[in-house]
Amino acid sequence: MTIFDNLSPEDALILTNAIAIALAKDKNADEINVLGNFIVGVGCLLLTLASQKQFIATDVNPTGNNNNNPGDDIFVG
């Protein structure tokens, strides 16, 4: 994703704004809501994938063994 790696935060904001305006042009409120909810859904799934990849990467120590210590388990209740 080289185009996004080189963007400053301000440039990313301007690009996002321009995309939103372009997508919303000539659409009514219902169409914009559907499109926005679709994009939010895709974003949520991307965040879930990224967090799971990050979790898996940090759950394996440098020797390649899983950190299966009993103290690492999550207890709910």
PDB file of C-alpha atoms in Angstrom:
ATOM      1  CA  MET A   1       0.000   0.000   0.000  1.00  0.00           C
ATOM      2  CA  THR A   2       2.663   2.465  -1.007  1.00  0.00           C
ATOM      3  CA  ILE A   3       0.199   5.269  -1.772  1.00  0.00           C
ATOM      4  CA  PHE A   4      -1.023   5.303   1.840  1.00  0.00           C
ATOM      5  CA  ASP A   5       2.420   4.820   3.378  1.00  0.00           C
ATOM      6  CA  ASN A   6       3.618   8.117   1.931  1.00  0.00           C
ATOM      7  CA  LEU A   7       0.605  10.236   2.939  1.00  0.00           C
ATOM      8  CA  SER A   8       0.817  12.691   5.793  1.00  0.00           C
ATOM      9  CA  PRO A   9      -2.139  12.657   8.212  1.00  0.00           C
ATOM     10  CA  GLU A  10      -3.397  15.872   6.641  1.00  0.00           C
ATOM     11  CA  ASP A  11      -3.157  14.445   3.120  1.00  0.00           C
ATOM     12  CA  ALA A  12      -4.997  11.301   4.233  1.00  0.00           C
ATOM     13  CA  LEU A  13      -7.760  13.476   5.661  1.00  0.00           C
ATOM     14  CA  ILE A  14      -8.073  15.461   2.432  1.00  0.00           C
ATOM     15  CA  LEU A  15      -8.105  12.268   0.335  1.00  0.00           C
ATOM     16  CA  THR A  16     -10.762  10.680   2.558  1.00  0.00           C
ATOM     17  CA  ASN A  17     -12.863  13.830   2.371  1.00  0.00           C
ATOM     18  CA  ALA A  18     -12.607  13.963  -1.422  1.00  0.00           C
ATOM     19  CA  ILE A  19     -13.588  10.291  -1.742  1.00  0.00           C
ATOM     20  CA  ALA A  20     -16.594  10.767   0.557  1.00  0.00           C
ATOM     21  CA  ILE A  21     -17.794  13.798  -1.390  1.00  0.00           C
ATOM     22  CA  ALA A  22     -17.337  12.015  -4.722  1.00  0.00           C
ATOM     23  CA  LEU A  23     -19.201   8.908  -3.541  1.00  0.00           C
ATOM     24  CA  ALA A  24     -22.090  10.940  -2.098  1.00  0.00           C
ATOM     25  CA  LYS A  25     -22.565  13.127  -5.160  1.00  0.00           C
ATOM     26  CA  ASP A  26     -26.010  12.784  -6.780  1.00  0.00           C
ATOM     27  CA  LYS A  27     -27.212  10.279  -4.146  1.00  0.00           C
ATOM     28  CA  ASN A  28     -30.093  10.707  -1.728  1.00  0.00           C
ATOM     29  CA  ALA A  29     -29.763  10.266   2.039  1.00  0.00           C
ATOM     30  CA  ASP A  30     -30.868   6.613   1.962  1.00  0.00           C
ATOM     31  CA  GLU A  31     -28.276   5.713  -0.676  1.00  0.00           C
ATOM     32  CA  ILE A  32     -25.542   7.528   1.248  1.00  0.00           C
ATOM     33  CA  ASN A  33     -26.549   5.676   4.434  1.00  0.00           C
ATOM     34  CA  VAL A  34     -26.377   2.294   2.690  1.00  0.00           C
ATOM     35  CA  LEU A  35     -23.011   3.113   1.148  1.00  0.00           C
ATOM     36  CA  GLY A  36     -21.654   4.454   4.433  1.00  0.00           C
ATOM     37  CA  ASN A  37     -22.812   1.403   6.376  1.00  0.00           C
ATOM     38  CA  PHE A  38     -21.249  -0.872   3.768  1.00  0.00           C
ATOM     39  CA  ILE A  39     -17.918   0.947   4.021  1.00  0.00           C
ATOM     40  CA  VAL A  40     -18.051   0.845   7.836  1.00  0.00           C
ATOM     41  CA  GLY A  41     -18.750  -2.904   7.663  1.00  0.00           C
ATOM     42  CA  VAL A  42     -15.750  -3.472   5.410  1.00  0.00           C
ATOM     43  CA  GLY A  43     -13.617  -1.334   7.732  1.00  0.00           C
ATOM     44  CA  CYS A  44     -14.692  -3.336  10.784  1.00  0.00           C
ATOM     45  CA  LEU A  45     -13.781  -6.590   9.073  1.00  0.00           C
ATOM     46  CA  LEU A  46     -10.390  -5.215   8.033  1.00  0.00           C
ATOM     47  CA  LEU A  47      -9.713  -4.146  11.628  1.00  0.00           C
ATOM     48  CA  THR A  48     -10.717  -7.596  12.875  1.00  0.00           C
ATOM     49  CA  LEU A  49      -8.363  -9.276  10.403  1.00  0.00           C
ATOM     50  CA  ALA A  50      -5.507  -6.943  11.306  1.00  0.00           C
ATOM     51  CA  SER A  51      -5.958  -7.427  15.046  1.00  0.00           C
ATOM     52  CA  GLN A  52      -6.083 -11.222  14.686  1.00  0.00           C
ATOM     53  CA  LYS A  53      -2.897 -11.187  12.577  1.00  0.00           C
ATOM     54  CA  GLN A  54      -1.252  -8.986  15.187  1.00  0.00           C
ATOM     55  CA  PHE A  55      -2.389 -11.287  18.000  1.00  0.00           C
ATOM     56  CA  ILE A  56      -1.060 -14.368  16.218  1.00  0.00           C
ATOM     57  CA  ALA A  57       2.259 -12.644  15.496  1.00  0.00           C
ATOM     58  CA  THR A  58       2.740 -11.641  19.142  1.00  0.00           C
ATOM     59  CA  ASP A  59       1.488 -14.983  20.514  1.00  0.00           C
ATOM     60  CA  VAL A  60       4.474 -16.810  19.001  1.00  0.00           C
ATOM     61  CA  ASN A  61       7.804 -16.179  20.704  1.00  0.00           C
ATOM     62  CA  PRO A  62      11.071 -15.994  18.710  1.00  0.00           C
ATOM     63  CA  THR A  63      11.750 -19.747  19.084  1.00  0.00           C
ATOM     64  CA  GLY A  64       8.538 -20.457  17.205  1.00  0.00           C
ATOM     65  CA  ASN A  65       6.779 -21.966  20.200  1.00  0.00           C
ATOM     66  CA  ASN A  66       3.400 -20.733  21.294  1.00  0.00           C
ATOM     67  CA  ASN A  67       3.199 -18.935  24.599  1.00  0.00           C
ATOM     68  CA  ASN A  68       0.845 -21.459  26.144  1.00  0.00           C
ATOM     69  CA  ASN A  69       1.464 -20.496  29.738  1.00  0.00           C
ATOM     70  CA  PRO A  70      -1.532 -21.133  32.009  1.00  0.00           C
ATOM     71  CA  GLY A  71      -1.311 -17.548  33.271  1.00  0.00           C
ATOM     72  CA  ASP A  72      -1.880 -16.241  29.738  1.00  0.00           C
ATOM     73  CA  ASP A  73      -5.398 -17.649  29.481  1.00  0.00           C
ATOM     74  CA  ILE A  74      -8.293 -15.226  29.581  1.00  0.00           C
ATOM     75  CA  PHE A  75     -10.777 -15.944  32.343  1.00  0.00           C
ATOM     76  CA  VAL A  76     -14.259 -14.482  32.158  1.00  0.00           C
ATOM     77  CA  GLY A  77     -16.715 -14.828  35.011  1.00  0.00           C
TER      78      GLY A  77
END
